[in-house]
Short mmCIF file of C-alpha atoms in Angstrom, two decimals:
data_model
loop_
_atom_site.label_atom_id
_atom_site.label_comp_id
_atom_site.label_asym_id
_atom_site.label_seq_id
_atom_site.Cartn_x
_atom_site.Cartn_y
_atom_site.Cartn_z
CA MET A 120 0.00 0.00 0.00
CA ASN A 121 1.13 3.56 -0.66
CA ALA A 122 0.55 5.22 2.73
CA ALA A 123 0.96 8.68 1.21
CA LYS A 124 -2.44 8.32 -0.46
CA THR A 125 -4.21 7.84 2.88
CA ARG A 126 -5.61 11.07 4.25
CA CYS A 127 -4.79 11.65 7.91
CA LEU A 128 -6.76 13.44 10.60
CA ASP A 129 -5.24 14.39 13.96
CA ILE A 130 -8.02 14.27 16.55
CA HIS A 131 -5.91 15.29 19.57
CA ALA A 132 -4.18 18.67 19.38
CA HIS A 133 -4.32 21.94 21.31
CA HIS A 134 -4.36 25.60 20.41
CA VAL A 135 -4.44 28.83 22.42
CA GLY A 136 -4.28 31.72 19.98
CA LYS A 137 -3.20 35.31 20.43
CA PRO A 138 -6.87 36.46 20.33
CA VAL A 139 -7.51 34.48 23.53
CA VAL A 140 -4.49 36.00 25.29
CA ASP A 141 -5.43 39.48 24.08
CA ARG A 142 -8.98 39.05 25.35
CA ILE A 143 -7.73 37.84 28.72
CA ASN A 144 -5.48 40.91 28.95
CA ALA A 145 -8.39 43.19 28.04
CA GLU A 146 -11.28 41.61 29.97
CA GLY A 147 -9.97 38.76 32.06
CA ALA A 148 -9.50 40.56 35.36
CA GLN A 149 -13.25 40.93 35.87
CA HIS A 150 -13.57 37.17 35.31
CA GLU A 151 -10.72 36.11 37.63
CA VAL A 152 -8.45 35.25 34.70
CA LYS A 153 -5.19 37.05 33.99
CA VAL A 154 -1.86 36.70 32.22
CA VAL A 155 1.07 36.37 34.62
CA LYS A 156 4.77 36.83 33.95
CA GLY A 157 7.01 34.79 36.23
CA ASP A 158 10.45 35.64 37.55
CA ASP A 159 11.82 33.28 34.91
CA GLY A 160 10.17 35.35 32.18
CA ALA A 161 7.68 32.62 31.32
CA THR A 162 4.07 33.57 30.65
CA ARG A 163 1.32 31.63 32.40
CA ILE A 164 -2.40 32.13 32.84
CA ALA A 165 -3.85 32.44 36.33
CA VAL A 166 -7.36 30.99 36.33
CA GLY A 167 -9.25 31.69 39.54
CA GLY A 168 -5.95 31.91 41.39
CA ARG A 169 -4.49 28.71 39.90
CA LEU A 170 -1.56 28.98 37.54
CA THR A 171 -1.43 26.85 34.42
CA GLY A 172 0.93 23.95 34.96
CA MET A 173 3.09 24.93 31.99
CA PRO A 174 3.89 28.30 30.45
CA LEU A 175 2.18 29.44 27.28
CA ILE A 176 4.67 27.79 24.95
CA PRO A 177 4.98 29.56 21.55
CA PRO A 178 3.78 26.59 19.43
CA LEU A 179 0.36 26.84 21.09
CA ASN A 180 -0.40 29.93 19.00
CA ASP A 181 2.07 29.75 16.08
CA GLU A 182 -0.10 28.77 13.13
CA ALA A 183 2.75 28.85 10.61
CA ALA A 184 4.75 26.38 12.72
CA ARG A 185 1.64 24.24 13.18
CA LEU A 186 0.94 24.00 9.44
CA LYS A 187 4.61 23.30 8.73
CA TRP A 188 4.58 20.44 11.23
CA MET A 189 1.29 19.09 9.85
CA ASP A 190 2.68 19.07 6.33
CA GLU A 191 5.91 17.38 7.38
CA ALA A 192 4.06 14.81 9.51
CA GLY A 193 1.49 14.03 6.82
CA ILE A 194 -1.51 15.45 8.71
CA ASP A 195 -4.20 16.74 6.37
CA VAL A 196 -6.72 17.97 8.97
CA GLN A 197 -6.31 18.72 12.66
CA LEU A 198 -9.02 19.03 15.28
CA LEU A 199 -8.13 22.09 17.35
CA SER A 200 -9.00 21.81 21.03
CA GLY A 201 -8.33 24.31 23.78
CA TRP A 202 -5.99 23.79 26.70
CA MET A 203 -7.72 22.02 29.58
CA ASP A 204 -5.76 24.15 32.06
CA LEU A 205 -8.06 26.92 30.83
CA ALA A 206 -11.28 25.02 31.54
CA GLY A 207 -11.90 27.06 34.69
CA TYR A 208 -14.36 24.65 36.35
CA HIS A 209 -13.62 26.23 39.72
CA LEU A 210 -14.62 29.70 38.50
CA PRO A 211 -18.06 31.22 39.06
CA THR A 212 -20.34 30.10 36.25
CA THR A 213 -20.45 33.45 34.46
CA ALA A 214 -16.66 33.66 34.47
CA GLY A 215 -16.35 30.07 33.27
CA GLN A 216 -18.72 30.72 30.42
CA TRP A 217 -16.83 33.86 29.44
CA LEU A 218 -13.56 31.90 29.33
CA ALA A 219 -15.12 29.08 27.29
CA ARG A 220 -16.73 31.55 24.86
CA ALA A 221 -13.45 33.41 24.35
CA GLN A 222 -11.72 30.18 23.35
CA ASN A 223 -14.61 28.93 21.23
CA GLU A 224 -14.84 32.13 19.22
CA ALA A 225 -11.09 32.21 18.63
CA LEU A 226 -11.06 28.62 17.42
CA ALA A 227 -14.02 29.26 15.12
CA GLU A 228 -12.18 32.19 13.58
CA MET A 229 -9.11 30.04 12.94
CA VAL A 230 -11.17 27.27 11.36
CA GLY A 231 -12.99 29.83 9.24
CA LEU A 232 -9.70 30.94 7.73
CA ARG A 233 -8.55 27.40 6.94
CA PRO A 234 -11.55 25.04 6.86
CA ASP A 235 -9.54 22.70 4.66
CA ARG A 236 -6.99 22.11 7.45
CA TYR A 237 -8.82 22.57 10.74
CA ALA A 238 -11.92 21.65 12.71
CA ALA A 239 -12.68 22.75 16.28
CA ALA A 240 -13.71 21.25 19.61
CA ALA A 241 -15.64 23.42 22.06
CA MET A 242 -14.89 24.26 25.67
CA VAL A 243 -17.81 24.42 28.12
CA PRO A 244 -18.27 25.54 31.76
CA LEU A 245 -19.13 22.20 33.35
CA GLN A 246 -19.50 23.70 36.82
CA ASP A 247 -23.05 24.40 35.62
CA ALA A 248 -24.26 21.67 33.26
CA ALA A 249 -27.23 23.66 31.96
CA VAL A 250 -24.97 26.57 31.00
CA ALA A 251 -22.45 24.10 29.56
CA ALA A 252 -25.23 22.65 27.41
CA ASP A 253 -26.18 26.13 26.18
CA GLU A 254 -22.54 26.93 25.36
CA LEU A 255 -22.17 23.65 23.50
CA ARG A 256 -25.29 24.32 21.45
CA HIS A 257 -23.96 27.79 20.61
CA ALA A 258 -20.55 26.42 19.66
CA VAL A 259 -21.97 23.71 17.42
CA GLN A 260 -24.95 25.46 15.88
CA ASN A 261 -23.53 28.98 15.55
CA LEU A 262 -19.76 28.57 15.45
CA GLY A 263 -19.52 25.26 13.61
CA HIS A 264 -17.61 23.23 16.21
CA ARG A 265 -17.61 19.48 15.61
CA ALA A 266 -16.68 18.13 19.05
CA VAL A 267 -16.41 19.15 22.69
CA GLN A 268 -13.47 18.66 25.03
CA ILE A 269 -14.05 18.28 28.77
CA GLY A 270 -11.96 17.45 31.81
CA ALA A 271 -11.74 14.05 33.43
CA ARG A 272 -13.59 15.41 36.46
CA VAL A 273 -15.13 18.65 37.68
CA GLU A 274 -13.08 19.49 40.73
CA GLU A 275 -13.70 16.39 42.89
CA GLU A 276 -16.96 15.35 41.20
CA GLY A 277 -17.06 12.37 38.83
CA LEU A 278 -18.55 12.74 35.38
CA ASP A 279 -21.35 10.27 36.16
CA ALA A 280 -22.92 12.59 38.73
CA PRO A 281 -26.59 13.34 37.88
CA GLN A 282 -26.02 17.09 37.81
CA PHE A 283 -24.12 16.69 34.52
CA ASP A 284 -27.01 15.06 32.67
CA ALA A 285 -28.05 18.33 31.03
CA PHE A 286 -24.66 18.45 29.35
CA TRP A 287 -24.79 14.80 28.26
CA THR A 288 -28.27 15.41 26.89
CA ALA A 289 -26.98 18.22 24.68
CA ALA A 290 -23.96 16.22 23.50
CA GLN A 291 -26.18 13.32 22.50
CA GLU A 292 -28.77 15.51 20.79
CA LEU A 293 -26.09 17.38 18.84
CA HIS A 294 -24.32 14.10 17.99
CA VAL A 295 -20.90 15.52 18.78
CA PRO A 296 -18.12 13.38 20.23
CA VAL A 297 -16.95 14.21 23.76
CA ILE A 298 -13.19 14.21 24.18
CA ILE A 299 -12.11 13.56 27.77
CA HIS A 300 -8.78 15.16 28.62
CA PRO A 301 -7.20 15.64 32.07
CA ALA A 302 -6.20 19.09 33.29
CA ASP A 303 -2.97 20.12 34.99
CA LEU A 304 -4.20 22.37 37.81
CA ALA A 305 -3.93 22.06 41.59
CA VAL A 306 -1.68 19.01 41.29
CA PRO A 307 0.18 18.22 44.55
CA PRO A 308 3.99 18.50 44.57
CA ARG A 309 4.47 14.75 45.12
CA MET A 310 2.90 14.16 41.71
CA ARG A 311 4.84 16.90 39.91
CA ARG A 312 8.23 15.37 40.67
CA LEU A 313 9.71 13.41 37.79
CA PHE A 314 6.90 14.70 35.54
CA LEU A 315 4.66 12.04 37.12
CA HIS A 316 1.54 14.19 36.99
CA ILE A 317 1.74 13.92 33.19
CA LEU A 318 3.32 10.50 32.76
CA VAL A 319 1.11 8.69 35.29
CA GLY A 320 -1.47 11.22 36.47
CA ASN A 321 -3.04 11.93 33.08
CA PRO A 322 -3.68 8.29 32.11
CA SER A 323 -4.96 7.65 35.63
CA GLU A 324 -7.42 10.54 35.48
CA THR A 325 -8.70 9.33 32.12
CA THR A 326 -9.20 5.85 33.57
CA PHE A 327 -11.14 7.23 36.55
CA ALA A 328 -13.36 9.24 34.21
CA ALA A 329 -14.13 6.35 31.87
CA ALA A 330 -14.80 3.93 34.73
CA ALA A 331 -17.20 6.44 36.28
CA LEU A 332 -19.10 6.80 32.99
CA LEU A 333 -19.32 3.04 32.59
CA LEU A 334 -20.16 2.05 36.15
CA GLY A 335 -22.27 5.12 36.82
CA GLY A 336 -24.75 4.22 34.08
CA VAL A 337 -24.17 7.25 31.86
CA PHE A 338 -24.33 5.12 28.71
CA ASP A 339 -27.59 3.60 29.91
CA ARG A 340 -29.08 7.07 30.19
CA PHE A 341 -27.43 8.32 26.98
CA PRO A 342 -26.86 5.30 24.74
CA LYS A 343 -25.84 7.30 21.66
CA LEU A 344 -22.97 9.15 23.35
CA ARG A 345 -19.56 8.84 21.73
CA VAL A 346 -16.66 9.47 24.09
CA LEU A 347 -13.03 9.61 23.02
CA LEU A 348 -10.37 8.83 25.63
CA VAL A 349 -7.00 10.46 24.98
CA HIS A 350 -3.58 8.90 25.55
CA GLY A 351 -4.77 5.55 24.30
CA GLY A 352 -7.54 5.41 26.89
CA GLY A 353 -5.26 5.45 29.92
CA CYS A 354 -5.56 2.01 31.52
CA VAL A 355 -9.09 1.33 30.27
CA PRO A 356 -8.38 -1.10 27.40
CA TYR A 357 -5.95 -3.05 29.54
CA GLN A 358 -8.05 -3.18 32.74
CA PHE A 359 -11.52 -3.35 31.19
CA GLY A 360 -12.13 -6.77 32.67
CA ARG A 361 -11.11 -5.61 36.13
CA ILE A 362 -13.49 -2.65 35.97
CA ASP A 363 -16.30 -4.93 34.82
CA ARG A 364 -15.53 -7.38 37.61
CA GLY A 365 -16.03 -4.55 40.08
CA ARG A 366 -19.50 -4.03 38.65
CA VAL A 367 -20.64 -7.21 40.44
CA THR A 368 -18.13 -7.62 43.29
CA ALA A 369 -17.93 -4.11 44.76
CA PRO A 370 -19.64 -3.67 48.15
CA PRO A 371 -23.30 -2.67 47.74
CA MET A 372 -22.68 0.89 48.92
CA ALA A 373 -20.01 1.33 46.23
CA ARG A 374 -21.80 -0.18 43.25
CA GLY A 375 -22.86 1.99 40.38
CA ALA A 376 -26.10 2.30 38.48
CA VAL A 377 -24.96 0.48 35.33
CA LYS A 378 -27.50 -2.06 34.08
CA ASN A 379 -25.46 -4.40 31.86
CA PRO A 380 -22.04 -6.01 31.53
CA LEU A 381 -19.63 -3.28 30.47
CA GLY A 382 -18.82 -4.95 27.18
CA GLN A 383 -22.21 -3.79 25.95
CA TYR A 384 -20.95 -0.19 26.07
CA ALA A 385 -17.63 -0.81 24.31
CA ASN A 386 -18.80 0.94 21.15
CA ASN A 387 -19.48 4.15 23.08
CA LEU A 388 -15.75 4.49 23.72
CA TYR A 389 -13.08 5.63 21.28
CA TYR A 390 -9.33 5.99 21.75
CA ASP A 391 -6.49 7.99 20.26
CA THR A 392 -3.07 6.61 19.31
CA VAL A 393 -0.85 8.65 21.67
CA LEU A 394 0.77 5.61 23.29
CA HIS A 395 4.47 5.79 22.29
CA ASP A 396 4.57 1.99 22.29
CA ASP A 397 4.10 -0.37 19.34
CA ALA A 398 2.99 -3.33 21.45
CA ALA A 399 0.42 -1.26 23.35
CA PHE A 400 -0.97 0.12 20.09
CA GLN A 401 -1.21 -3.34 18.57
CA TYR A 402 -3.03 -4.59 21.67
CA LEU A 403 -5.42 -1.64 21.53
CA ILE A 404 -6.32 -2.44 17.91
CA ALA A 405 -6.77 -6.12 18.74
CA ARG A 406 -8.88 -5.29 21.80
CA VAL A 407 -11.26 -2.66 20.44
CA GLY A 408 -10.85 -2.68 16.65
CA ALA A 409 -9.53 -0.02 14.29
CA GLY A 410 -13.01 1.46 14.01
CA GLN A 411 -12.73 2.71 17.59
CA VAL A 412 -9.23 4.18 17.26
CA ALA A 413 -8.29 7.57 15.80
CA LEU A 414 -4.88 9.09 15.14
CA GLY A 415 -3.74 11.70 17.65
CA SER A 416 -0.61 13.72 18.33
CA ASP A 417 -1.15 15.86 21.48
CA TYR A 418 0.51 18.69 19.56
CA PRO A 419 2.32 20.84 20.67
CA PHE A 420 3.08 19.64 24.20
CA PRO A 421 6.36 17.95 25.17
CA LEU A 422 4.88 14.45 25.45
CA ARG A 423 3.30 14.61 21.99
CA ASP A 424 3.89 11.98 19.35
CA PRO A 425 6.26 13.86 17.02
CA ASN A 426 5.40 11.67 14.04
CA PRO A 427 2.01 10.01 14.54
CA VAL A 428 1.48 8.93 10.93
CA LYS A 429 4.85 7.18 10.91
CA PHE A 430 3.86 5.51 14.19
CA ILE A 431 0.77 4.06 12.50
CA ASN A 432 2.47 3.13 9.24
CA LYS A 433 5.33 1.24 10.86
CA ASN A 434 2.85 -1.12 12.52
CA ASN A 435 2.87 -3.64 9.70
CA LYS A 436 0.28 -5.88 11.35
CA LEU A 437 -2.38 -3.39 10.22
CA ASP A 438 -4.12 -4.20 6.95
CA GLU A 439 -4.96 -1.41 4.55
CA SER A 440 -8.52 -1.04 5.78
CA SER A 441 -7.45 -0.76 9.43
CA ARG A 442 -4.71 1.73 8.60
CA ARG A 443 -7.18 3.89 6.71
CA ALA A 444 -9.65 3.66 9.61
CA VAL A 445 -7.10 4.83 12.17
CA CYS A 446 -5.63 7.54 9.98
CA TRP A 447 -8.90 8.99 8.73
CA ASP A 448 -12.18 7.09 8.80
CA THR A 449 -12.69 6.79 12.58
CA GLY A 450 -11.89 10.42 13.31
CA ALA A 451 -13.73 11.75 10.29
CA GLY A 452 -16.77 9.69 11.24
CA LEU A 453 -16.74 11.11 14.75
CA LEU A 454 -16.49 14.67 13.47
CA GLY A 455 -18.90 14.29 10.58
CA LEU A 456 -16.26 15.13 7.97
CA LYS A 457 -16.51 13.89 4.39
#
C-alpha cells in the first residue's frame, strides 16, 4: 500500500491563539483570569488563582509552525482543542462561560480561515451543566464546532454525577463526540516530581473518568454518546475486565447504576493513538478494533507523538482497511467530515 495516499486526521491537538491572550489581557481581570509573567520570564495564565501547569509555549499559538509540522508529519486535517488548564471549572459560572466563549470564538475564527486544514472542539463551563449545554449548542450550531473537550472530572466530582445530565443530553442531541482530557491544575507536589503528573497522572485521570461513565450508568441514560479517551484510553483497554468485575463484586454501597455487563458499552468508547509503544498500540487495535481508534498527536506539548502517521504506518500488522480507519475514517466519522 502507498501510505501517502491515505488522508490523515489528527483528533488530539491543542491551540491557544493570540486572540484568547489578548482578550484575557483586556477583559480577564473581571472574570478572575489574567496573564502572569514569572520571575523566569515565562508567561502563564492564572485561572481563579491557579496557575497553568506549563507556560504558554509559543507553538500553542504559532499557526505557521503548526501547518509546517502538519505538512511534514502528513496530517491533512487537525481538530483544534483548547488547553484544559483553561477550563476554569472552579470559577463562578459566568466567568467560566466567558472563558469558554473566548476560546470557542477564537477557534471558530481560525477554522474559518482554513476550513480545509482545521476543525474545532468546544470548551464548556461544566460547573453548571445547563450553561455548559447552552454553550455547547452555541458552539456547534452557531460557530460550527464538531466536538467538545471536557476534563476528566469537575473538581472532585465524577462525570457520572446526575447534575451533569443536562450536558450529556446536549452532547447526545447534537451528535458531537466528547473528548475527555485531564487538566494540569492544583496538582500536589508529590505528583509533579519526575513529571509524574503527566506520565502517570493523566492516564490515571482518564481511567477514573471512563470507569465512572461506565459504572455510573451514563451510557444507559445516553446510549448514543460517543466518548473519546486520549492517551490511548489510559488504563481502560488493559483493565476493562477488572473494571467490569467490580461491577458485580464491589460492596453494595459502592456499586454503580450500570445495568449491563460493560462490554455492551464498548462501542461508546473511542481511543487515540498517543501511546508511544508499538505493542500497546497493537493490543489496543486487537482489543477494540480499528473502528474505535483515531490518530492523535497531542501537539504541541512535550509528550506529543512527534510523528504520529509514521507511528501508524510502521505497525505492519495493520491491513490497509485498518490503517485507513485509524488515519482517517474513525476520526472523520466522529467529526462528521466527508
